[in-house]
Structure formats: structure tokens, C-alpha cells
Amino acid sequence: MTATRPDQEQAASEPALADAAPIHPLPRHVAIIMDGNGRWARARNLPRQAGHRAGTENIRRIIEGFAEHGVEMITLYAFSTENWSRPPEEVDFLLNLIPEVLERETAKLHEKGARLRHLGRLDVLAPDIQRAVRDAIELTKNNTRITVNLAFNYGGRAEIVDAIRALLAEGVPAEAVTEEVVSAHLYTAGAPDPDLIIRTAGEMRLSNFLIWQAAYAEYYSTPVYWPDFGKDDVRAALLAYSRRKRRFGGLDPH
Ligand code: IPE
Ligand code: IPE
Ligand code: MG
């Protein structure tokens, strides 16, 4: 064993030749906590809003990066149910960025074969946000290269509450409630659980993200702030994942 943890070995120092080599095994589903926009801005003496805007500019590049490696699904955490506790000007700014970014990016993502979906409570958001999201989902619904779940106004606990409400409303009897039935009532119904959760900006917590689905996800934290997260960082995270040993409670095969 080496003294370095595998997730701290960075791809940046690897020879260029290795960059073309396929990574194996790959996660099917990567979920990302896009954190550090505020710190990115502060480090540049810019207002927090500049950090949030910068944090939208790498989204397409990152989606492309994962698609180029062959990842089937990515989930991007953009606004949590807890983010409502920020000052109202910041909340407004963040929510207004959603239709703006969809307007700018959806056609390009559609050309690249991305299917967009939403995770969270959409119906309480402003009508123009709802419309932008529904239009983007409709336009891209038949794409198969990569599925991109946009998690905003998303909370893992709210998701579980919504699933319980749906189960009760359907009159599902207690003995029929299984893990599969619960999964099928989450916003992510039908999607594979995330194999890899990436968090930028260094925090070591889930912040209410995919708390049911992440039960056996591999966790990867990088100090890089979200606006600086690039294709090299995508590769580094996938390489770290490929070196993990997943046991799911069992034992390593001999
Ligand atoms: C992530 O950046 C974006 C959202 C949570 C909406 P932050 O705004 O949390 O940035 P920091 O954590 O203050 O640096
Ligand atoms: C998590 O980041 C939510 C998103 C990235 C959307 P936060 O910045 O809100 O998380 P905490 O407050 O540090 O836990
Ligand atoms: Mg943060």
C-alpha cells in the first residue's frame, strides 16, 4: 500500500498519453455538489453574484467531459431547499439564473445528445422558471447520450417526504412498502443510484443531497471551487473512482 489515498492522486501530473486511455470501471451516474461560487468570487474581490454567474459557464463543458468518458447520467445540485435561507437578493439572483442558463445552453446541449430532467419541487417556483424547465425537458426527451438531472429547489428530506405522501395517497399497504417501492416514488424513479458524488470547494458533507440514493455512493471531495472545475478535474475524479473497491457490505473477492 502507498501512503497516498487514491482520491488524492491527481491526474494533472500523469503523462499526456494516459489522458486518452479509457477509465475503467466508470460510474454510471455521477452527482455533483457544485459548491464554492461565493469563495471563488471573494478570492477575486468580486460580488458573490459574479461567482454564481461564473459557475454557470463551465456546466456545458463538464457535461461534455463526462459524456466523452462514457458516463450515462449526471446530477447537478444547483439550489437546495436550505438555500432559501440566504438573503432574498441572492435567492432571487440564483433562481433567475435558471431560465437564463436554460435559454443559453439547452439548444447546445440538445445538439450534444443530452437529455435534461429536473429533480425537486418545481411547482412552487415562478411560472417562467417552470416553463423554461418544461420546455428544456420536452425538447431533449428523446436524447440518449447522457442524462442530466438538474436538482434545484431540491432537498433529500423533502424528496422522502414527497415519496411518503405519494405512497399514502395511493393507499399502498404497509407490508407492500419495500426499498424498491420507496425508490420508485422518489424524484429519481427509474434512474440508477449515484455511484460517485463529487463535491467541489472542500466541504465533507452531503448538505441534504440524494440522501437515500447515495447510501453506497463513493464520495470525492476536491478543494477546487466550482467555477474552476474543468475537464482535468473530471478525469481526476473518475480515476479516483476507478481505484476504489466497492464492497456493498460484502467481502473482496479473492
Ligand atoms: C454554490 O456556491 C452555489 C449554491 C449553493 C447555490 P456557494 O454560494 O455555496 O459558494 P460558497 O460556499 O459560499 O463559496
Ligand atoms: C450545497 O451547497 C447546495 C448546492 C451546491 C446547491 P451549500 O453551500 O448550500 O451547502 P452548505 O450550506 O455549506 O452545507
Ligand atoms: Mg456553499
JSON list of N, CA, C and O and ligand atoms in Angstrom, two decimals, residues 35-36 39 86 199, ligand 3:
[
{"chain": "A", "resi": 35, "resn": "ASP", "atom": "N", "xyz": [-20.17, 23.51, -5.39]},
{"chain": "A", "resi": 35, "resn": "ASP", "atom": "CA", "xyz": [-20.02, 24.45, -4.27]},
{"chain": "A", "resi": 35, "resn": "ASP", "atom": "C", "xyz": [-18.77, 25.32, -4.47]},
{"chain": "A", "resi": 35, "resn": "ASP", "atom": "O", "xyz": [-17.82, 24.93, -5.14]},
{"chain": "A", "resi": 36, "resn": "GLY", "atom": "N", "xyz": [-18.79, 26.49, -3.84]},
{"chain": "A", "resi": 36, "resn": "GLY", "atom": "CA", "xyz": [-17.61, 27.35, -3.82]},
{"chain": "A", "resi": 36, "resn": "GLY", "atom": "C", "xyz": [-17.69, 28.56, -4.73]},
{"chain": "A", "resi": 36, "resn": "GLY", "atom": "O", "xyz": [-16.70, 29.27, -4.90]},
{"chain": "A", "resi": 39, "resn": "ARG", "atom": "N", "xyz": [-16.86, 31.67, -2.61]},
{"chain": "A", "resi": 39, "resn": "ARG", "atom": "CA", "xyz": [-15.44, 31.77, -2.27]},
{"chain": "A", "resi": 39, "resn": "ARG", "atom": "C", "xyz": [-14.61, 32.12, -3.51]},
{"chain": "A", "resi": 39, "resn": "ARG", "atom": "O", "xyz": [-13.62, 32.84, -3.42]},
{"chain": "A", "resi": 86, "resn": "ARG", "atom": "N", "xyz": [-30.82, 31.97, 2.46]},
{"chain": "A", "resi": 86, "resn": "ARG", "atom": "CA", "xyz": [-29.87, 33.05, 2.11]},
{"chain": "A", "resi": 86, "resn": "ARG", "atom": "C", "xyz": [-30.62, 34.38, 1.96]},
{"chain": "A", "resi": 86, "resn": "ARG", "atom": "O", "xyz": [-31.84, 34.39, 1.86]},
{"chain": "A", "resi": 199, "resn": "ARG", "atom": "N", "xyz": [-17.91, 16.60, -4.59]},
{"chain": "A", "resi": 199, "resn": "ARG", "atom": "CA", "xyz": [-18.19, 17.91, -4.01]},
{"chain": "A", "resi": 199, "resn": "ARG", "atom": "C", "xyz": [-17.00, 18.81, -4.24]},
{"chain": "A", "resi": 199, "resn": "ARG", "atom": "O", "xyz": [-15.88, 18.47, -3.85]},
{"chain": "B", "resi": 3, "resn": "MG", "atom": "MG", "xyz": [-21.51, 26.76, -0.31]}
]
